[in-house]
mmCIF file of C-alpha atoms and ligand atoms in Angstrom:
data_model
loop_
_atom_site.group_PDB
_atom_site.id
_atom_site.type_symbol
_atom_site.label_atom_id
_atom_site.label_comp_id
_atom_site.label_asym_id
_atom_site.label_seq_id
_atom_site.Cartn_x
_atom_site.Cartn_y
_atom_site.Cartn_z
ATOM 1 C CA UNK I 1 -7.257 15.189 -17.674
ATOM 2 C CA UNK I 2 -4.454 16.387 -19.747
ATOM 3 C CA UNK I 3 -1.398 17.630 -17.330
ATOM 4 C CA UNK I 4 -0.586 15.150 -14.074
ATOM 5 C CA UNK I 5 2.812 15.125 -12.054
ATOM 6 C CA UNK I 6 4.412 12.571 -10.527
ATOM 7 C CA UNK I 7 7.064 12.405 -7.695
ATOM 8 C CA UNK I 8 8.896 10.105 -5.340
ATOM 9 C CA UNK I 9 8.846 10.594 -1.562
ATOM 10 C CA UNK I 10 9.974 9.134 1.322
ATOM 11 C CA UNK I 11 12.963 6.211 1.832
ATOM 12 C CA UNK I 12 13.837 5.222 -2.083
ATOM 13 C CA UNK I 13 12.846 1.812 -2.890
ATOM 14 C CA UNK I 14 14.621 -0.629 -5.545
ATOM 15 C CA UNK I 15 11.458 -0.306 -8.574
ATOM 16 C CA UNK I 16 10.740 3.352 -7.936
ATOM 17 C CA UNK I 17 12.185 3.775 -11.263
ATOM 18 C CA UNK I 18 10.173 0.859 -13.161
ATOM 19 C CA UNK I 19 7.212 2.788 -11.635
ATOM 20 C CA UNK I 20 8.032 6.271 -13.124
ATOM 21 C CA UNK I 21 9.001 4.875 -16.337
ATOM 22 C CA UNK I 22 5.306 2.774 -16.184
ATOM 23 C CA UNK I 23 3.461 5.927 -15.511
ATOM 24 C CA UNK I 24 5.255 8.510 -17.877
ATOM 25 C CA UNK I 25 4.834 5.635 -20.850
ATOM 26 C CA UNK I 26 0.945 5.034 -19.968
ATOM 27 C CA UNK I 27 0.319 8.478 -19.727
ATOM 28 C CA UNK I 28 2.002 9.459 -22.968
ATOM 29 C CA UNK I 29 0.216 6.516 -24.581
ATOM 30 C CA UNK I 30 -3.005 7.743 -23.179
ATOM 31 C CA UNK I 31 -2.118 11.691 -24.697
ATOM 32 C CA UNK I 32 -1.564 13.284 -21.431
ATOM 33 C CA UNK I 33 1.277 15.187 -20.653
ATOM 34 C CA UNK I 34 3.250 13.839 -17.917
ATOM 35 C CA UNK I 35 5.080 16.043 -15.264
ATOM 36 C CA UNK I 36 8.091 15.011 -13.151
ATOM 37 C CA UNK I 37 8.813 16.552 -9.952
ATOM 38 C CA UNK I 38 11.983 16.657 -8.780
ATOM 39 C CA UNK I 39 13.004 15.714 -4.977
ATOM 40 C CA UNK I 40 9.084 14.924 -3.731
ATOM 41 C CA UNK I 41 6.965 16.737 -1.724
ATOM 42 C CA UNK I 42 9.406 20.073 -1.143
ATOM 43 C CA UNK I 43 9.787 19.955 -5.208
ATOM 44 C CA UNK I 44 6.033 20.157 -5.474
ATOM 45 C CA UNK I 45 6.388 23.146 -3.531
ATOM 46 C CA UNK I 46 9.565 24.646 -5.429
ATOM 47 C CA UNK I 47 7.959 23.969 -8.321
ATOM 48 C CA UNK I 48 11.042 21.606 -9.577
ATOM 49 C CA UNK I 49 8.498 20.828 -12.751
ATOM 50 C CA UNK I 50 9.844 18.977 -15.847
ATOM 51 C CA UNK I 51 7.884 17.622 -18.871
ATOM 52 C CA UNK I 52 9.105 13.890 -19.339
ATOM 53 C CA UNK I 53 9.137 12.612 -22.568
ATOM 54 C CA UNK I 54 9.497 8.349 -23.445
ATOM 55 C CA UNK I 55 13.300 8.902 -23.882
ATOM 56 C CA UNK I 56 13.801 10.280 -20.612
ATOM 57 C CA UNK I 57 12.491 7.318 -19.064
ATOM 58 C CA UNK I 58 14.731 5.336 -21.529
ATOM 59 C CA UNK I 59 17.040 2.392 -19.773
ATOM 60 C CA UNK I 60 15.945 3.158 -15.847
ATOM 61 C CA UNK I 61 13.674 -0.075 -15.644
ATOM 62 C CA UNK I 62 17.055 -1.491 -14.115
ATOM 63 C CA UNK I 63 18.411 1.402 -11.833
ATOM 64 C CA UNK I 64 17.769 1.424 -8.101
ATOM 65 C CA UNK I 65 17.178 4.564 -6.698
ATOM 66 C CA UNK I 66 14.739 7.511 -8.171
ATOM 67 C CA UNK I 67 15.742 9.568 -11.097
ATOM 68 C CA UNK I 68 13.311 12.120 -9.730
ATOM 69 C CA UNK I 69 15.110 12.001 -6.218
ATOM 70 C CA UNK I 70 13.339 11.524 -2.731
ATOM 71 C CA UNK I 71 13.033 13.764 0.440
ATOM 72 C CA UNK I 72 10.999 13.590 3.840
ATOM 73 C CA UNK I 73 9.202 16.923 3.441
ATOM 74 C CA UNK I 74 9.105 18.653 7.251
ATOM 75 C CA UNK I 75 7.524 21.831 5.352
ATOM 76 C CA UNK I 76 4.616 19.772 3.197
ATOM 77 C CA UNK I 77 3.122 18.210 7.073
ATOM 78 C CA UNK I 78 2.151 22.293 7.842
ATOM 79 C CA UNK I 79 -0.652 23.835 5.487
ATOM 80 C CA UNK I 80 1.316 26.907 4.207
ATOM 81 C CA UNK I 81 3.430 23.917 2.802
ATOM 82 C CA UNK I 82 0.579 22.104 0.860
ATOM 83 C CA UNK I 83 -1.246 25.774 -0.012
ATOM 84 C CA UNK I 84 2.363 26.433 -1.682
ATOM 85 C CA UNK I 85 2.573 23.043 -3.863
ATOM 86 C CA UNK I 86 -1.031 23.506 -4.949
ATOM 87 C CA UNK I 87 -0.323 27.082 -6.101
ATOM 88 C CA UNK I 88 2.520 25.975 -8.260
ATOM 89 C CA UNK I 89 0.738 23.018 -9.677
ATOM 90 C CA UNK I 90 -2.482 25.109 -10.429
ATOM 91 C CA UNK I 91 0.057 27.744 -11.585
ATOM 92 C CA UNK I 92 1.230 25.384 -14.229
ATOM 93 C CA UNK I 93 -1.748 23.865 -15.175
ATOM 94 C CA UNK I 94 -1.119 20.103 -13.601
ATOM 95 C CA UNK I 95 -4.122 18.518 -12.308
ATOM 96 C CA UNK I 96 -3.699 15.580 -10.628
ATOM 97 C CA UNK I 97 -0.702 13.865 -9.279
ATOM 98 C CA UNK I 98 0.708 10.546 -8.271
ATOM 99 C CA UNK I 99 3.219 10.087 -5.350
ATOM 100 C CA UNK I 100 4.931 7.060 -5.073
ATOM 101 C CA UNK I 101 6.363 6.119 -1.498
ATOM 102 C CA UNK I 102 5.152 4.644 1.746
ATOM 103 C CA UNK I 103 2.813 5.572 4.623
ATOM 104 C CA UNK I 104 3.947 9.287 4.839
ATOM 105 C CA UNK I 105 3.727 9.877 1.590
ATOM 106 C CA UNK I 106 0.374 8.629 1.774
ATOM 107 C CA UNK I 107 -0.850 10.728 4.210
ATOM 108 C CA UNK I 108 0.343 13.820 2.451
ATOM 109 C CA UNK I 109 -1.159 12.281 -0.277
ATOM 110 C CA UNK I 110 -4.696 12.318 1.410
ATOM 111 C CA UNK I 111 -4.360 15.768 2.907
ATOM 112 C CA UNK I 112 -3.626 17.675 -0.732
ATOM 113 C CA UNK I 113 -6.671 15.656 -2.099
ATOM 114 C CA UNK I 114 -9.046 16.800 0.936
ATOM 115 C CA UNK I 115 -7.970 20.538 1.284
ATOM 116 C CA UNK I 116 -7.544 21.621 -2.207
ATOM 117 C CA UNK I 117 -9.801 18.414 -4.676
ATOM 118 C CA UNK I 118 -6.473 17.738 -6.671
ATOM 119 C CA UNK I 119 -6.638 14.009 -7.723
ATOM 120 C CA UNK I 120 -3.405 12.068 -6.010
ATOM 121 C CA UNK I 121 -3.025 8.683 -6.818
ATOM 122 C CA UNK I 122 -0.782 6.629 -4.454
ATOM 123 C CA UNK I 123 2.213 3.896 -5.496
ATOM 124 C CA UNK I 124 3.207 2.203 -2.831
ATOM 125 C CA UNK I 125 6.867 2.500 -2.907
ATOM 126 C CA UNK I 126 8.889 1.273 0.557
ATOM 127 C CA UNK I 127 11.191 -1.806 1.295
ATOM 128 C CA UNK I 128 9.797 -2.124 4.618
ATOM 129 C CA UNK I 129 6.154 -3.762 2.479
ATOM 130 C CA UNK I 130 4.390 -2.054 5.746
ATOM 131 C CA UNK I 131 2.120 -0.466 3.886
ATOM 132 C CA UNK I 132 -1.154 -1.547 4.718
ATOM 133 C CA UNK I 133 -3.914 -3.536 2.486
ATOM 134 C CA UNK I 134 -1.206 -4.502 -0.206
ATOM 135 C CA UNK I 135 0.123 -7.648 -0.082
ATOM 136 C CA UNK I 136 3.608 -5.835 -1.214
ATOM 137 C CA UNK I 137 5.080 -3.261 -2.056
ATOM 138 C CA UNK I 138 7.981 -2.121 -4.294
ATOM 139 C CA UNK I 139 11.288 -2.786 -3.589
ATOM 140 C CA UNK I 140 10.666 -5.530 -0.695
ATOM 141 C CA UNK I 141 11.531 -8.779 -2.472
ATOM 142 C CA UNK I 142 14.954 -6.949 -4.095
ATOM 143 C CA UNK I 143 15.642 -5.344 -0.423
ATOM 144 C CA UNK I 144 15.066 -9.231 1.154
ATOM 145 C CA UNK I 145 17.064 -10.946 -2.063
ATOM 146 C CA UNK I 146 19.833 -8.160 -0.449
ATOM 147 C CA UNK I 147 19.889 -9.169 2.935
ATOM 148 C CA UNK I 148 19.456 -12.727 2.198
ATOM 149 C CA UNK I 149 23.062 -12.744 0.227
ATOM 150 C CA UNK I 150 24.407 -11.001 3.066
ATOM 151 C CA UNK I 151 22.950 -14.059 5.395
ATOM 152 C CA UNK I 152 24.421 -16.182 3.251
ATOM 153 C CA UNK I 153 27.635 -15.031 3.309
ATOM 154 C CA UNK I 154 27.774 -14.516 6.502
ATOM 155 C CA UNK I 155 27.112 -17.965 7.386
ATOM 156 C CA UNK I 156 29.993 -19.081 5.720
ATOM 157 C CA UNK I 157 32.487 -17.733 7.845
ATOM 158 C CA UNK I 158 30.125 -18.411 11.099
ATOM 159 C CA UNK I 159 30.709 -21.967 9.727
ATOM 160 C CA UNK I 160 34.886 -21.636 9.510
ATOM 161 C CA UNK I 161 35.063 -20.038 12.585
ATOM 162 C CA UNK I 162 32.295 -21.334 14.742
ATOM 163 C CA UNK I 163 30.292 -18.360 15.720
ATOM 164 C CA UNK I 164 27.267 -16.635 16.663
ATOM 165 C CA UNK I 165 26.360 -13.904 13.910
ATOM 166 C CA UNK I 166 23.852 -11.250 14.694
ATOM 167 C CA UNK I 167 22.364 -9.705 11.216
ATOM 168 C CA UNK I 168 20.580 -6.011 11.527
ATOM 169 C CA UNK I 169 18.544 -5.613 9.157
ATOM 170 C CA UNK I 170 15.973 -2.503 8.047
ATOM 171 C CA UNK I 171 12.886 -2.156 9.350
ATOM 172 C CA UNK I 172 12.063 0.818 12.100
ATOM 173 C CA UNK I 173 8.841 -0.527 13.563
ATOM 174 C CA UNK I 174 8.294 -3.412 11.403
ATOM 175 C CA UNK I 175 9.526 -6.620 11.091
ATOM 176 C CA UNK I 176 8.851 -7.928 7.603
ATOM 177 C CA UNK I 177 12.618 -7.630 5.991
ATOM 178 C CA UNK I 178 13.637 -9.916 8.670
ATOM 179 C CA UNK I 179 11.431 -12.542 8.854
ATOM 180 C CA UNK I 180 11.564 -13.394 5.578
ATOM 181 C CA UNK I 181 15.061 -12.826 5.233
ATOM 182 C CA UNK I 182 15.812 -14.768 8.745
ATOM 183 C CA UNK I 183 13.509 -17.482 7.177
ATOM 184 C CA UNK I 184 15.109 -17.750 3.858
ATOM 185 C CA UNK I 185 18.434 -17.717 5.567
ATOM 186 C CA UNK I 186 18.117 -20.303 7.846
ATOM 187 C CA UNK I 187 18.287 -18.140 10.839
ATOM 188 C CA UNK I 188 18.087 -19.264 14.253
ATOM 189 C CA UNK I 189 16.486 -16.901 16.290
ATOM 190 C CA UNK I 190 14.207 -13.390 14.325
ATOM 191 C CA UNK I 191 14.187 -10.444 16.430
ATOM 192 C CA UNK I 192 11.047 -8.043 15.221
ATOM 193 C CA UNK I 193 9.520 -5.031 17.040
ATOM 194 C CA UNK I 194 6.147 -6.717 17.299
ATOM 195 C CA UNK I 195 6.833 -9.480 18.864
ATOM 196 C CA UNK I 196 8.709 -9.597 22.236
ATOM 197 C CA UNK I 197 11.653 -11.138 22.602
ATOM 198 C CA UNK I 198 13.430 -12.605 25.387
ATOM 199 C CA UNK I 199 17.393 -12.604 25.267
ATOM 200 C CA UNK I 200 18.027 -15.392 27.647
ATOM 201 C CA UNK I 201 15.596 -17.752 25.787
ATOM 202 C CA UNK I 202 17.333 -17.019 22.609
ATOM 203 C CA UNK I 203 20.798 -17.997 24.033
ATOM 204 C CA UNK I 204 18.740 -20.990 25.605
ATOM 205 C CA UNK I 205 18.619 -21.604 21.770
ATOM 206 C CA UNK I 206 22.080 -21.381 21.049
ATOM 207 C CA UNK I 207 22.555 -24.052 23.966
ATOM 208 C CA UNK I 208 20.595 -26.279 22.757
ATOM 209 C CA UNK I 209 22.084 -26.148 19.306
ATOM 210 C CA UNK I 210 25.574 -26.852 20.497
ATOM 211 C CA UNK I 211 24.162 -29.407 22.372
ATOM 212 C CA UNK I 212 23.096 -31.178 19.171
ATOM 213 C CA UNK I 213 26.258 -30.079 17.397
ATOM 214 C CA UNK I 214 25.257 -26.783 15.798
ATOM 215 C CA UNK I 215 28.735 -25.016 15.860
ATOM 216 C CA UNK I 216 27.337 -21.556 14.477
ATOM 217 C CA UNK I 217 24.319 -20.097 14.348
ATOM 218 C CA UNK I 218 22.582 -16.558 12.859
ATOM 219 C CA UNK I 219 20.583 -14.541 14.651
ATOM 220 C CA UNK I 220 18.546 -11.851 12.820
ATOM 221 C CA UNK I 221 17.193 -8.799 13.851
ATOM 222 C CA UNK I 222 15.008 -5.807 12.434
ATOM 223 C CA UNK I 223 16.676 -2.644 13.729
ATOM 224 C CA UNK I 224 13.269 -1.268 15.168
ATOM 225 C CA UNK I 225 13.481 -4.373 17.633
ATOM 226 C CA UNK I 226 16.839 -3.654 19.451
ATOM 227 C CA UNK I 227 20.759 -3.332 18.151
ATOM 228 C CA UNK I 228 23.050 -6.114 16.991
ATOM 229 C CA UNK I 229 25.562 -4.230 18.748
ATOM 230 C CA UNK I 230 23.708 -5.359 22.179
ATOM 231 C CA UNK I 231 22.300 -8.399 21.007
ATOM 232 C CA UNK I 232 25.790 -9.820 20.305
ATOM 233 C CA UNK I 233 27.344 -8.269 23.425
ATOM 234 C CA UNK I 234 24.613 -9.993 25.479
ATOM 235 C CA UNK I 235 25.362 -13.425 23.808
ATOM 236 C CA UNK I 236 28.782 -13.256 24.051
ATOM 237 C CA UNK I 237 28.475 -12.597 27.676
ATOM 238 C CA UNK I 238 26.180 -14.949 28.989
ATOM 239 C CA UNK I 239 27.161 -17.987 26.250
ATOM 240 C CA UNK I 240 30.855 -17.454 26.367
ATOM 241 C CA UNK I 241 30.747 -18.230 22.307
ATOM 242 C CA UNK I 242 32.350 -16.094 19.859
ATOM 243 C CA UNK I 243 30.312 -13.624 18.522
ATOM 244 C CA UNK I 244 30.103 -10.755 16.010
ATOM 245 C CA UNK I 245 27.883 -8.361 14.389
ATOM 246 C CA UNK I 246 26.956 -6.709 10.531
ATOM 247 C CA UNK I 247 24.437 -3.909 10.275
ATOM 248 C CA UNK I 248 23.416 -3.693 6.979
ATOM 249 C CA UNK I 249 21.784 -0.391 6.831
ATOM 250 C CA UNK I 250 20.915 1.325 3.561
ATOM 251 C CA UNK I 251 22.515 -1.245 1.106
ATOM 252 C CA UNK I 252 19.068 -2.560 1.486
ATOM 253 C CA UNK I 253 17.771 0.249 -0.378
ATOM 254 C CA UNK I 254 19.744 -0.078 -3.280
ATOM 255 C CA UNK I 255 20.580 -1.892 -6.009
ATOM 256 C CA UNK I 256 18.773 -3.293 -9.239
ATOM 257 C CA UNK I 257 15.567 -4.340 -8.688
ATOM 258 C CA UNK I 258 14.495 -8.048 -8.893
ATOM 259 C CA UNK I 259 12.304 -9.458 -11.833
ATOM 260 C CA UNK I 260 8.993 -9.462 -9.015
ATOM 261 C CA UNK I 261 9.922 -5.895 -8.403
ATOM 262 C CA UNK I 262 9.949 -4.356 -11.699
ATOM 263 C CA UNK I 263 6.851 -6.340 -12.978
ATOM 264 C CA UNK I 264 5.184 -5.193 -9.714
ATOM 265 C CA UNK I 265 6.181 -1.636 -10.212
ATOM 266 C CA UNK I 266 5.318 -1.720 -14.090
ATOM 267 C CA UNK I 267 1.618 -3.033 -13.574
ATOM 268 C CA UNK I 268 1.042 -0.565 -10.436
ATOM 269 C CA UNK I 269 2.369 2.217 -12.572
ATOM 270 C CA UNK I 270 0.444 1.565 -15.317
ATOM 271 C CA UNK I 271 -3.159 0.899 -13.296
ATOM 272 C CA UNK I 272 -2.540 4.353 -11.776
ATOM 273 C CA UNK I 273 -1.771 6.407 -14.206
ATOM 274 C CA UNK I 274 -5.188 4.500 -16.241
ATOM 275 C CA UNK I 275 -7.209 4.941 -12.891
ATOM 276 C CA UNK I 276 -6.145 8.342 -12.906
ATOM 277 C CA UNK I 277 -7.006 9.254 -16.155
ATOM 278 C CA UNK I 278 -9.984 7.401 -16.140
ATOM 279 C CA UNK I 279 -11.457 9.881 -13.412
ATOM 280 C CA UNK I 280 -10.037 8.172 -9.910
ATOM 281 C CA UNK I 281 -9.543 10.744 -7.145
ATOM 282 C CA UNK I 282 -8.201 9.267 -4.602
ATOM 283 C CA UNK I 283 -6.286 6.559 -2.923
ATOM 284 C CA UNK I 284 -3.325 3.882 -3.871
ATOM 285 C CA UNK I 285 -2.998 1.525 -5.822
ATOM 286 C CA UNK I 286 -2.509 -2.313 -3.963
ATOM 287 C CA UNK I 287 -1.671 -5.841 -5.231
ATOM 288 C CA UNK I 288 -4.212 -8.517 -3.549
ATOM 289 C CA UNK I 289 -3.434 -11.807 -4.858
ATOM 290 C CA UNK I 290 -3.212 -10.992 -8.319
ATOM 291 C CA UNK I 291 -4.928 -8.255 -9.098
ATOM 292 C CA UNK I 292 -3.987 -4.615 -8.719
ATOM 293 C CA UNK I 293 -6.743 -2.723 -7.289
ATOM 294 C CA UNK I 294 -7.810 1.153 -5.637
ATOM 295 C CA UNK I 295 -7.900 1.509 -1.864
ATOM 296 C CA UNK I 296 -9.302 4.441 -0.314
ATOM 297 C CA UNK I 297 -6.361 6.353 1.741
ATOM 298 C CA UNK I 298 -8.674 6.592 4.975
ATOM 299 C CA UNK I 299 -9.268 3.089 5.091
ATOM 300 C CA UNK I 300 -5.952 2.102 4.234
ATOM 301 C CA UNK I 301 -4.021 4.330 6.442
ATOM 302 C CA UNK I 302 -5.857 3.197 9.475
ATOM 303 C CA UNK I 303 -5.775 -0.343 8.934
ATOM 304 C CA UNK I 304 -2.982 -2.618 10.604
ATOM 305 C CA UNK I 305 -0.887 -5.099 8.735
ATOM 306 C CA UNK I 306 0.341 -7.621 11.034
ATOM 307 C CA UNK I 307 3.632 -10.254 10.198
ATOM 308 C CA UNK I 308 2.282 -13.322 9.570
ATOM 309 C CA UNK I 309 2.804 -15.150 12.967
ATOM 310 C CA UNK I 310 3.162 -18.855 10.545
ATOM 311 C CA UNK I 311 6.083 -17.576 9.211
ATOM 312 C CA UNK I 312 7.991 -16.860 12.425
ATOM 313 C CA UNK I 313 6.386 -20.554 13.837
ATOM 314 C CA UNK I 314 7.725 -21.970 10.402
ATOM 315 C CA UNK I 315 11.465 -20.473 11.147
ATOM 316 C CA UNK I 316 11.586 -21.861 14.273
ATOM 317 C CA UNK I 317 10.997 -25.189 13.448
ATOM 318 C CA UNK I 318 13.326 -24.988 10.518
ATOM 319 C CA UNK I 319 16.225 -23.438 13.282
ATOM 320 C CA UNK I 320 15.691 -26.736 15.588
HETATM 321 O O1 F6P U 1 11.253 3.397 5.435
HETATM 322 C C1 F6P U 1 12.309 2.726 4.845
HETATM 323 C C2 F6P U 1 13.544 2.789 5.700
HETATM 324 O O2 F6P U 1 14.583 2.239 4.943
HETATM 325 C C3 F6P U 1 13.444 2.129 7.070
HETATM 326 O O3 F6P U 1 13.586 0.737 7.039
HETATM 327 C C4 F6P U 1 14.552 2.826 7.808
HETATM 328 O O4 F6P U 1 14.368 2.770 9.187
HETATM 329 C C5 F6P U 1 14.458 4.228 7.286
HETATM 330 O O5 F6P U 1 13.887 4.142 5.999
HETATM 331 C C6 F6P U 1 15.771 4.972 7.205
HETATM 332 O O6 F6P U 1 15.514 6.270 6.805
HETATM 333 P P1 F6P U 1 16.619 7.323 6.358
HETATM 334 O O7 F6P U 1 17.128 6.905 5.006
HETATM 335 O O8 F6P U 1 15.902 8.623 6.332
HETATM 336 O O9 F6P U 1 17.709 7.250 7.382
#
């Protein structure tokens, strides 16, 4: 293996960077030549090829985003698209490739390896850390750390003012951002797409706090499990308490990644770029427990990965 390529796909994560600059510096270190493809799977099929030296990686260990830009490919998902990317790679001599993103990417991922034999090594790049079989993934803890100081702030003015603040955080069918968030935050009631919820019995909740002599309270929600628009509309009708709303939307995404975040990034980086050069074909790379190991994209892609139900028991407790 001398020539591999590496892009970023899919929703940017806080870490992408760390990962890049992990895989262009192993890589180098290991005398390949390292390839960076601009703007994911439709550069791949542009051919938006750059050689990256160690410089060019230089200082981005810090920076959210992805220096080689992101994009949900419509064009890669048909096979003209994926016949077009492997022409220009085999055009320019790359052999192998490693995608860093979430479940999408993945998939692509899987489909370039099984119709054309190229190597692709998976990252797992997403805040949503739905990605299955890893026990994270990049840009989670610095995406919660974001929506926890938003909590936090927020419940300081709930306090003055004596309201009910519903917090929308990211997460289209997945509720991990909020739980932890919601139980880092002290929330009273999480709102996650899969678990149902029951408005009444949340405002039952509120009741009972006032009863005791909770004055405010925060209510968290992931925005695949309904709106904090209607969720606050709802409470404010049928509790008669003040109420008001914050969507946080992609300020989640950004941002300078967290010290677990760029370690995590730096070690997956690394053991993919090594797995890849040591003859790996296929699959991405996970944490479990400490270790960073290879996961076959078939049996990773169809596995679940459930919230962890203790958590949510734990946060309710905590919210009596
Ligand atoms: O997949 C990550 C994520 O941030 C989700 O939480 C969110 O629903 C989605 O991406 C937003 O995507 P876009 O940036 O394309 O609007």
């Amino acid at each position: 293996m001398k020539r591999f390529a590496i892009l970023t796909s899919g929703g940017d994560a806080p870490g992408m960077n760390a990962a890049i600059r992990a895989c262009v510096r192993t890589g180098i270190y290991r005398g390949a030549e390292v390839i960076g493809v601009q703007h994911g799977y439709d550069g791949l099929q542009g051919a938006e090829f750059q050689t990256m030296c160690s410089q060019d990686v230089g200082a981005i260990i810090a920076r959210g985003g992805t220096i080689l830009r992101s994009a949900r490919s419509k064009s890669f998902r048909e096979p003209e698209g994926r016949k077009k990317a492997y022409e220009a790679m085999s055009s320019q001599g790359i052999e192998a490739l490693i995608a860093i993103g979430g479940d999408g990417t993945f998939a692509g991922a899987a489909v370039l390896y099984e119709e054309f034999g190229i190597p692709v090594i998976g990252i797992p790049g997403s805040i949503d850390n739905d990605i299955p079989m890893t026990d994270y993934s990049i840009g989670f803890h610095t995406a919660v750390d974001t929506a926890l100081g938003a909590i936090d702030k927020v419940r300081d003015t709930a306090y003055s003012h004596e309201r009910v603040f519903v917090v929308e955080v990211m997460g289209r069918s997945c509720g991990f951002i909020a739980v932890e968030a919601g139980l880092a935050g002290g929330a009273e009631a999480i709102l996650i797409p899969e678990i149902p919820f029951d408005l009444e019995s949340v405002c039952d909740k509120l009741d009972e706090g006032r009863k005791k002599g909770k004055k405010s309270s925060i209510v968290v929600v992931a925005e695949g499990a309904t709106k904090a628009t209607d969720v606050c509309d709802f409470i404010a009708s049928r509790t008669g308490y003040e109420a008001r709303y914050l969507v946080l939307g992609h300020m989640q995404r950004g941002g300078s990644p967290s010290a677990f975040d760029r370690v995590l990034a730096t070690r997956m980086g690394s053991a993919a770029t090594n797995m890849l050069l040591d003859g790996a074909e296929e699959g991405y790379v996970c944490l479990r427990g400490s270790e960073v190991v290879l996961q076959s994209y078939r049996d990773g892609l169809s596995a679940t990965r459930p919230v962890d139900p203790e958590r949510l028991r734990l946060a309710e407790v905590m919210s009596l």
